[in-house]
């Protein structure tokens, strides 16, 4: 089947937390991406970019989407898994056999903080 291209009204994307999120290592991080204009249904895609580690990747795990919103959940963030990065949610119109040329992207940064270890002071 062929797909055609359509334009639609502007899509406004809101993402939380925005612009950054500090999470203790081992904790859960949740990003919510919502549309506040445009006509659903929408297609959501998630991408992670770690400039420090030189990694860019599409994300497919931990995503739940509806016609107007999408949530990305990282169950236990770690530095070793390269979770400290920018997370991008891109939204486009989603029509049967139609690809929209209009899309919008929102960005949020995840910072992983290692929880301090408390040592008793010797007597």
mmCIF file of C-alpha atoms in Angstrom:
data_model
loop_
_atom_site.group_PDB
_atom_site.id
_atom_site.type_symbol
_atom_site.label_atom_id
_atom_site.label_comp_id
_atom_site.label_asym_id
_atom_site.label_seq_id
_atom_site.Cartn_x
_atom_site.Cartn_y
_atom_site.Cartn_z
ATOM 1 C CA UNK A 1 0.000 0.000 0.000
ATOM 2 C CA UNK A 2 1.157 3.497 -0.778
ATOM 3 C CA UNK A 3 1.147 6.361 1.648
ATOM 4 C CA UNK A 4 0.512 9.965 0.799
ATOM 5 C CA UNK A 5 1.531 13.113 2.657
ATOM 6 C CA UNK A 6 -0.841 15.543 4.321
ATOM 7 C CA UNK A 7 -0.483 18.731 6.267
ATOM 8 C CA UNK A 8 -2.639 19.539 9.220
ATOM 9 C CA UNK A 9 -2.961 22.128 11.925
ATOM 10 C CA UNK A 10 0.113 22.738 14.083
ATOM 11 C CA UNK A 11 0.737 20.148 16.760
ATOM 12 C CA UNK A 12 1.710 21.580 20.140
ATOM 13 C CA UNK A 13 3.591 19.125 22.349
ATOM 14 C CA UNK A 14 4.042 19.429 26.102
ATOM 15 C CA UNK A 15 6.452 17.202 27.976
ATOM 16 C CA UNK A 16 6.906 16.674 31.672
ATOM 17 C CA UNK A 17 9.104 16.836 33.523
ATOM 18 C CA UNK A 18 10.501 19.783 31.678
ATOM 19 C CA UNK A 19 13.197 20.849 31.059
ATOM 20 C CA UNK A 20 15.160 18.518 33.337
ATOM 21 C CA UNK A 21 14.611 15.689 35.749
ATOM 22 C CA UNK A 22 17.012 14.582 38.492
ATOM 23 C CA UNK A 23 16.499 10.991 39.616
ATOM 24 C CA UNK A 24 18.378 8.962 42.220
ATOM 25 C CA UNK A 25 20.082 5.895 40.697
ATOM 26 C CA UNK A 26 17.836 2.863 41.071
ATOM 27 C CA UNK A 27 14.647 4.968 41.052
ATOM 28 C CA UNK A 28 11.978 5.130 38.365
ATOM 29 C CA UNK A 29 11.890 7.957 35.801
ATOM 30 C CA UNK A 30 8.651 8.817 33.982
ATOM 31 C CA UNK A 31 8.300 11.179 31.020
ATOM 32 C CA UNK A 32 4.854 12.229 29.812
ATOM 33 C CA UNK A 33 4.286 13.666 26.338
ATOM 34 C CA UNK A 34 0.902 15.274 25.643
ATOM 35 C CA UNK A 35 -0.589 17.213 22.760
ATOM 36 C CA UNK A 36 -2.547 20.392 23.380
ATOM 37 C CA UNK A 37 -3.613 21.114 19.799
ATOM 38 C CA UNK A 38 -4.100 19.327 16.523
ATOM 39 C CA UNK A 39 -6.586 16.605 15.645
ATOM 40 C CA UNK A 40 -5.955 13.080 16.958
ATOM 41 C CA UNK A 41 -4.966 10.365 16.477
ATOM 42 C CA UNK A 42 -1.252 11.071 16.736
ATOM 43 C CA UNK A 43 1.799 8.880 16.263
ATOM 44 C CA UNK A 44 4.395 9.179 19.049
ATOM 45 C CA UNK A 45 8.052 8.247 18.802
ATOM 46 C CA UNK A 46 10.747 8.442 21.482
ATOM 47 C CA UNK A 47 14.485 8.980 21.074
ATOM 48 C CA UNK A 48 17.378 9.146 23.528
ATOM 49 C CA UNK A 49 20.481 11.253 22.860
ATOM 50 C CA UNK A 50 23.536 11.093 25.108
ATOM 51 C CA UNK A 51 26.062 13.633 23.839
ATOM 52 C CA UNK A 52 28.533 12.716 26.575
ATOM 53 C CA UNK A 53 28.549 9.025 25.624
ATOM 54 C CA UNK A 54 27.991 9.588 21.892
ATOM 55 C CA UNK A 55 24.828 7.483 21.820
ATOM 56 C CA UNK A 56 21.598 8.096 19.876
ATOM 57 C CA UNK A 57 18.854 5.504 19.902
ATOM 58 C CA UNK A 58 15.160 5.046 19.197
ATOM 59 C CA UNK A 59 13.288 3.844 22.272
ATOM 60 C CA UNK A 60 10.653 1.124 21.998
ATOM 61 C CA UNK A 61 10.530 -0.371 25.527
ATOM 62 C CA UNK A 62 8.591 1.146 28.419
ATOM 63 C CA UNK A 63 6.201 3.166 26.243
ATOM 64 C CA UNK A 64 2.428 3.419 26.646
ATOM 65 C CA UNK A 65 0.510 5.578 24.164
ATOM 66 C CA UNK A 66 -3.069 6.712 23.576
ATOM 67 C CA UNK A 67 -4.459 8.779 20.698
ATOM 68 C CA UNK A 68 -3.348 12.024 22.400
ATOM 69 C CA UNK A 69 -0.524 11.150 24.816
ATOM 70 C CA UNK A 70 2.465 8.897 25.408
ATOM 71 C CA UNK A 71 4.412 7.940 28.526
ATOM 72 C CA UNK A 72 7.968 6.617 28.715
ATOM 73 C CA UNK A 73 8.905 4.771 31.927
ATOM 74 C CA UNK A 74 12.433 3.732 32.865
ATOM 75 C CA UNK A 75 12.010 1.366 35.820
ATOM 76 C CA UNK A 76 15.431 1.678 37.455
ATOM 77 C CA UNK A 77 17.745 4.349 36.073
ATOM 78 C CA UNK A 78 21.481 3.773 36.201
ATOM 79 C CA UNK A 79 24.581 5.505 34.950
ATOM 80 C CA UNK A 80 25.858 2.193 33.541
ATOM 81 C CA UNK A 81 22.815 1.827 31.232
ATOM 82 C CA UNK A 82 23.412 5.301 29.755
ATOM 83 C CA UNK A 83 20.081 6.572 31.129
ATOM 84 C CA UNK A 84 21.546 10.048 31.734
ATOM 85 C CA UNK A 85 20.592 11.733 28.460
ATOM 86 C CA UNK A 86 18.131 13.933 26.601
ATOM 87 C CA UNK A 87 14.800 12.273 25.842
ATOM 88 C CA UNK A 88 12.803 13.466 22.831
ATOM 89 C CA UNK A 89 9.156 12.800 22.111
ATOM 90 C CA UNK A 90 8.105 13.487 18.521
ATOM 91 C CA UNK A 91 4.434 13.676 17.606
ATOM 92 C CA UNK A 92 2.967 13.502 14.101
ATOM 93 C CA UNK A 93 -0.530 13.070 12.703
ATOM 94 C CA UNK A 94 -1.434 9.390 12.401
ATOM 95 C CA UNK A 95 -3.895 8.617 9.619
ATOM 96 C CA UNK A 96 -4.526 5.338 7.841
ATOM 97 C CA UNK A 97 -2.004 5.135 4.952
ATOM 98 C CA UNK A 98 -1.135 8.815 5.403
ATOM 99 C CA UNK A 99 2.083 10.278 6.724
ATOM 100 C CA UNK A 100 1.966 13.814 8.053
ATOM 101 C CA UNK A 101 4.653 16.277 7.140
ATOM 102 C CA UNK A 102 3.811 18.176 10.318
ATOM 103 C CA UNK A 103 5.414 17.049 13.522
ATOM 104 C CA UNK A 104 6.574 18.594 16.783
ATOM 105 C CA UNK A 105 9.237 17.486 19.228
ATOM 106 C CA UNK A 106 9.626 18.127 22.957
ATOM 107 C CA UNK A 107 12.809 17.479 24.952
ATOM 108 C CA UNK A 108 13.565 16.700 28.597
ATOM 109 C CA UNK A 109 16.924 15.920 30.186
ATOM 110 C CA UNK A 110 17.396 13.125 32.713
ATOM 111 C CA UNK A 111 20.198 13.489 35.241
ATOM 112 C CA UNK A 112 21.068 10.488 37.399
ATOM 113 C CA UNK A 113 22.235 11.229 40.910
ATOM 114 C CA UNK A 114 24.009 8.617 42.976
ATOM 115 C CA UNK A 115 22.627 8.522 46.472
ATOM 116 C CA UNK A 116 25.204 9.356 49.133
ATOM 117 C CA UNK A 117 26.534 6.610 51.368
ATOM 118 C CA UNK A 118 26.480 7.377 55.059
ATOM 119 C CA UNK A 119 29.464 6.031 56.959
ATOM 120 C CA UNK A 120 29.541 5.970 60.758
ATOM 121 C CA UNK A 121 32.281 8.069 62.255
ATOM 122 C CA UNK A 122 34.634 5.892 64.318
ATOM 123 C CA UNK A 123 35.011 6.835 67.988
#
